[in-house]
XYZ file of C-alpha atoms in Angstrom:
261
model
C -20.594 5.022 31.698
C -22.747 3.347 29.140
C -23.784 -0.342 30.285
C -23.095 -3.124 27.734
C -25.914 -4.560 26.063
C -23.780 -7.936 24.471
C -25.514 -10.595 27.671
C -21.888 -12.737 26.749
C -19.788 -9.810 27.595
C -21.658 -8.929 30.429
C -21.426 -12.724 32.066
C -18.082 -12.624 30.941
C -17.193 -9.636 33.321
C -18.521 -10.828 36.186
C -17.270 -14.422 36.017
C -13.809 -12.532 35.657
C -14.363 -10.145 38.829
C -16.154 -13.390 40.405
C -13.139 -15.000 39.906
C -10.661 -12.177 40.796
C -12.104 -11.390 44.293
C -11.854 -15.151 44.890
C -8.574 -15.039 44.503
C -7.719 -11.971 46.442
C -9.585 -13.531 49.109
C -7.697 -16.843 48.936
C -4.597 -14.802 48.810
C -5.492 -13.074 51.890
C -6.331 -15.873 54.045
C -3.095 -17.784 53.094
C -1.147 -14.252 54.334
C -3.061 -14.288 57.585
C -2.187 -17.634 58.246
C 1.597 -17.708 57.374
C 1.555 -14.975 60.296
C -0.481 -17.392 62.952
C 1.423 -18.792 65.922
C 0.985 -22.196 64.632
C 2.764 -20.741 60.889
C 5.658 -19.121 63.386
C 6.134 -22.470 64.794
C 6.335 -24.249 60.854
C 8.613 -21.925 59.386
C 9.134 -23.713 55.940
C 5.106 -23.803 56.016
C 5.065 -20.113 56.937
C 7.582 -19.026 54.150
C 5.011 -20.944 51.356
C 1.702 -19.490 52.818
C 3.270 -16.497 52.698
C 4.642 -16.483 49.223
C 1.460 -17.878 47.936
C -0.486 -15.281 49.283
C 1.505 -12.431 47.579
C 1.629 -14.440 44.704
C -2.161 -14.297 44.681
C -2.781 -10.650 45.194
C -0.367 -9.533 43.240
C -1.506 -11.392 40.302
C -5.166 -10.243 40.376
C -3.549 -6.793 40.836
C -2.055 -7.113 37.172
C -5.109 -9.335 36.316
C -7.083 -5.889 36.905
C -4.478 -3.654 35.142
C -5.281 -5.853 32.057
C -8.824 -5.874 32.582
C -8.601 -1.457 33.089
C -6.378 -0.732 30.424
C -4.431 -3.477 28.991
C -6.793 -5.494 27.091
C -8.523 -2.262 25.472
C -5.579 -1.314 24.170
C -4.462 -4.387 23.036
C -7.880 -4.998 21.440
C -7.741 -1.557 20.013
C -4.507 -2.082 18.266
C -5.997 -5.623 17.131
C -8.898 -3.355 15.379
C -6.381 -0.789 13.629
C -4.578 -3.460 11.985
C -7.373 -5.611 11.376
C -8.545 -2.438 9.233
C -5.758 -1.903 7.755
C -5.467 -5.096 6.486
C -8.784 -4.671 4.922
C -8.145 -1.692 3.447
C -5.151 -3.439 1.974
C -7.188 -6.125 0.651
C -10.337 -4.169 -1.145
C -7.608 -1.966 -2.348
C -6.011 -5.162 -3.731
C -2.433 -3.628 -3.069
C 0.256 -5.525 -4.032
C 3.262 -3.698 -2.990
C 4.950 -0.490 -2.218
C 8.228 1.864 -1.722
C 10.288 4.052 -3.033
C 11.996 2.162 -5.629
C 10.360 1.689 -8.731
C 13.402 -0.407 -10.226
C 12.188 -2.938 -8.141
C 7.851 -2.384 -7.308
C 8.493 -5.963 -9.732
C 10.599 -7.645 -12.334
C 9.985 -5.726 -15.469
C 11.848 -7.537 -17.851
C 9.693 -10.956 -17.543
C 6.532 -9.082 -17.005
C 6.513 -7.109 -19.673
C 7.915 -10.041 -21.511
C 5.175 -12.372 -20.790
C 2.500 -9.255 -20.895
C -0.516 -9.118 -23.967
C -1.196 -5.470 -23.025
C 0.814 -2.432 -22.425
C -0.488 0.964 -21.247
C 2.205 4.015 -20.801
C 0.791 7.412 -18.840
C 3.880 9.447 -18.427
C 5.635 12.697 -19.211
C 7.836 10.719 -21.082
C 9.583 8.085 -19.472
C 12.914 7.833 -21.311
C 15.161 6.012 -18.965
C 11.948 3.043 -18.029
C 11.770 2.587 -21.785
C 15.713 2.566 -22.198
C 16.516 0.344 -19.711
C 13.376 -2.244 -20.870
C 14.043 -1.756 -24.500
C 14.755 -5.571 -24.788
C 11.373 -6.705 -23.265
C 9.269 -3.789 -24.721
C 10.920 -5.303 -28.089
C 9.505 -8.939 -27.412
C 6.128 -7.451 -26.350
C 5.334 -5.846 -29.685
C 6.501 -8.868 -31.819
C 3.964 -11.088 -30.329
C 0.882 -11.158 -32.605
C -1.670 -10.662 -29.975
C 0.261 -7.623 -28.186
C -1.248 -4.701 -27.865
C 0.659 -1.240 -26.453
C -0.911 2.248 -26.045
C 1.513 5.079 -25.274
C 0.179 8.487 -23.775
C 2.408 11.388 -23.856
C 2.287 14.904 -23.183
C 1.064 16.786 -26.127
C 4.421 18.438 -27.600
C 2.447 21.115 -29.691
C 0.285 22.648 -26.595
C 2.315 25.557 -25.149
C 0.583 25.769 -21.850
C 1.133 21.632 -21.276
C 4.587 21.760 -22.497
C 5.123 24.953 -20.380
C 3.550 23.268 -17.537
C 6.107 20.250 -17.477
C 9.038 22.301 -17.800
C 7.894 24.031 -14.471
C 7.449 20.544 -12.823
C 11.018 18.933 -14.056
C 12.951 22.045 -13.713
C 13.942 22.270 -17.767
C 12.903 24.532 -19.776
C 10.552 24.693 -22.384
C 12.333 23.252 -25.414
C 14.419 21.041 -23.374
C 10.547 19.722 -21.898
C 9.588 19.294 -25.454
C 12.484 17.270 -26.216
C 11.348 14.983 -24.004
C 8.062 14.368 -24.913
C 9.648 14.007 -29.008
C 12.205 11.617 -27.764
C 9.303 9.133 -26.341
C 7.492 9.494 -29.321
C 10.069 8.069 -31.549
C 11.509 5.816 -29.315
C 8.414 3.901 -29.204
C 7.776 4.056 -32.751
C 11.570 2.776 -33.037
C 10.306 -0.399 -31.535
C 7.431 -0.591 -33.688
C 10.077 -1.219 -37.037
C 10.189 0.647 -40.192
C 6.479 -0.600 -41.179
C 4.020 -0.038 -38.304
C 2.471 -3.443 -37.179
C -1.181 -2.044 -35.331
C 0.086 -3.285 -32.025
C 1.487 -0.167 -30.914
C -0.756 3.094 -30.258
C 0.777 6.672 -29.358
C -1.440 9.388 -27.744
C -0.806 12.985 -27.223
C -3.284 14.767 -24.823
C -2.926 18.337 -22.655
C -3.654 16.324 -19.514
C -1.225 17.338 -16.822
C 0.237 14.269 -15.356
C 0.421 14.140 -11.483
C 1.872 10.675 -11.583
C 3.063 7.955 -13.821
C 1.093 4.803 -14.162
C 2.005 1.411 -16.272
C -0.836 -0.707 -16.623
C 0.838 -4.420 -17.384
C -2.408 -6.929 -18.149
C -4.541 -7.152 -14.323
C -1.695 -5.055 -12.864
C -0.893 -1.330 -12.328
C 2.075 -0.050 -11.401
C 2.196 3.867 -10.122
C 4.797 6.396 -9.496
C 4.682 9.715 -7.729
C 6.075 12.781 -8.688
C 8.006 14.964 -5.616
C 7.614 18.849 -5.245
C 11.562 19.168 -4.906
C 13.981 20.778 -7.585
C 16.056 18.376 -9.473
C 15.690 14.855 -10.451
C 15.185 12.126 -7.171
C 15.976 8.123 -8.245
C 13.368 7.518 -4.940
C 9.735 8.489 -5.021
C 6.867 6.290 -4.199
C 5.226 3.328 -5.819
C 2.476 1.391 -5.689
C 1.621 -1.816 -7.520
C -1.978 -2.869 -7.546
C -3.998 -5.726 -8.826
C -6.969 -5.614 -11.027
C -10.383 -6.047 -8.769
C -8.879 -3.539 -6.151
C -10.549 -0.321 -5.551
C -6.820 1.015 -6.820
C -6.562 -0.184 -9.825
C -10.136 0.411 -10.727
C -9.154 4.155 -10.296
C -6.178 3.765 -11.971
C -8.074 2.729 -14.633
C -10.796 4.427 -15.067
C -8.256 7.908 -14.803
C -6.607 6.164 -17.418
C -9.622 5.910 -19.369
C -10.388 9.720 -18.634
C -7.079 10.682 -20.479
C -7.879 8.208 -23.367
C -11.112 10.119 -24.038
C -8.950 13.218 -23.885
C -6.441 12.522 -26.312
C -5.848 12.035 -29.819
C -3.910 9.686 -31.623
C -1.074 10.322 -33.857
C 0.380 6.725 -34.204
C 0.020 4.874 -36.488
């Protein structure tokens, strides 16, 4: 066994078997004299020295359990979450589950929000059912929303998301169509230069909605059919997350082209 070279933890241990054998010891004598014939003769005196004593050897017994195994352990699980929450704090993780209804409260942030970035397939029923808020987003003068969608006219991406969603390949390029006029729906007859659309081949893995210093992602699942529960993460801007986030984001900027306005 390797010897410790921290002095503290070395005084430490010794102090603490110090301490322990001078305990057993005490609890010893006290058990040797509850059993003298001057103990027999002081019964109520007997009964005490005798309790005492096993009360003393018994606790340096767990006292060295603890010391073996119990405070490694403890310490160990100490460390694991101490990591974690470290991880959790460079990663500057907000929140996460399986819900993304409620990762936050969509209406007011998107409400109170200056920018709006979209990655998705398509994202019909998140626009649908934040139509109103999207809608006071892009009146405010300094708003600014960029949309990036599938690109409806490559085959092999169109093809691609059919495969994923389980539709097929017009019903996939449907989708992508309906997002694209949806959002310009919000933008008004006249566009206003605060809403951007993007088409770009990138295969999307997830879904991510960056709202100002936040970033809010959902998963995709591997199973057939359409599942209300998948996992998302919300992350705040300085967080090794969201700089990802972002700078994938950025990656599918640089790979798309616009076709709004």
């Amino acid at each position: 066994m390797r010897t410790s070279t921290n002095p503290h933890r070395r005084v430490t241990t010794f102090m603490y078997w110090l301490i322990s054998a001078g305990a057993a010891a005490v609890g010893l004598f006290l058990l040797f004299l509850s059993s003298t014939s001057w103990a027999e003769d002081h019964k109520t005196t007997s009964n005490l020295l005798n309790q005492l004593g096993g009360l003393a050897i018994v606790s340096v017994a767990i006292a060295l359990l603890w010391e073996l195994a119990g405070r490694r352990a403890f310490f160990n699980e100490m460390l694991e979450v101490h990591n974690l929450k470290n991880d959790v704090v460079q990663s500057a993780l907000e929140s996460i589950g399986t819900d993304y209804t409620k990762a936050l409260d969509w209406s007011a942030t998107i409400s109170n929000a200056r920018q709006l970035d979209v990655f998705s397939a398509w994202a019909n029923t998140w626009r649908n059912q934040n139509l109103s808020a999207l809608s006071t987003l892009i009146a405010k003068s300094n708003a600014k929303i960029r949309v990036f969608v599938p690109d409806p006219t490559d085959r092999n991406c169109v093809k691609a998301l059919a495969s994923r969603f389980g539709y097929s390949e017009s019903e996939a390029k449907g989708k992508i169509t309906e997002a694209i006029d949806g959002y310009k729906q919000l933008d008004g007859a006249t566009p206003s230069g605060r809403l951007e659309i993007w088409t770009s081949p990138v295969y999307r893995v997830f879904t991510s909605y960056r709202i100002d210093d936040r970033i809010v992602v959902t998963l995709y699942h591997h199973a057939t059919g359409q599942r209300a529960s998948v996992p998302v993460l919300v992350c705040r801007e300085g967080g090794s997350l969201f700089t990802f986030f972002e700078s994938d984001l950025e990656v599918v900027h640089n790979a798309s082209k616009q076709i709004y306005p």
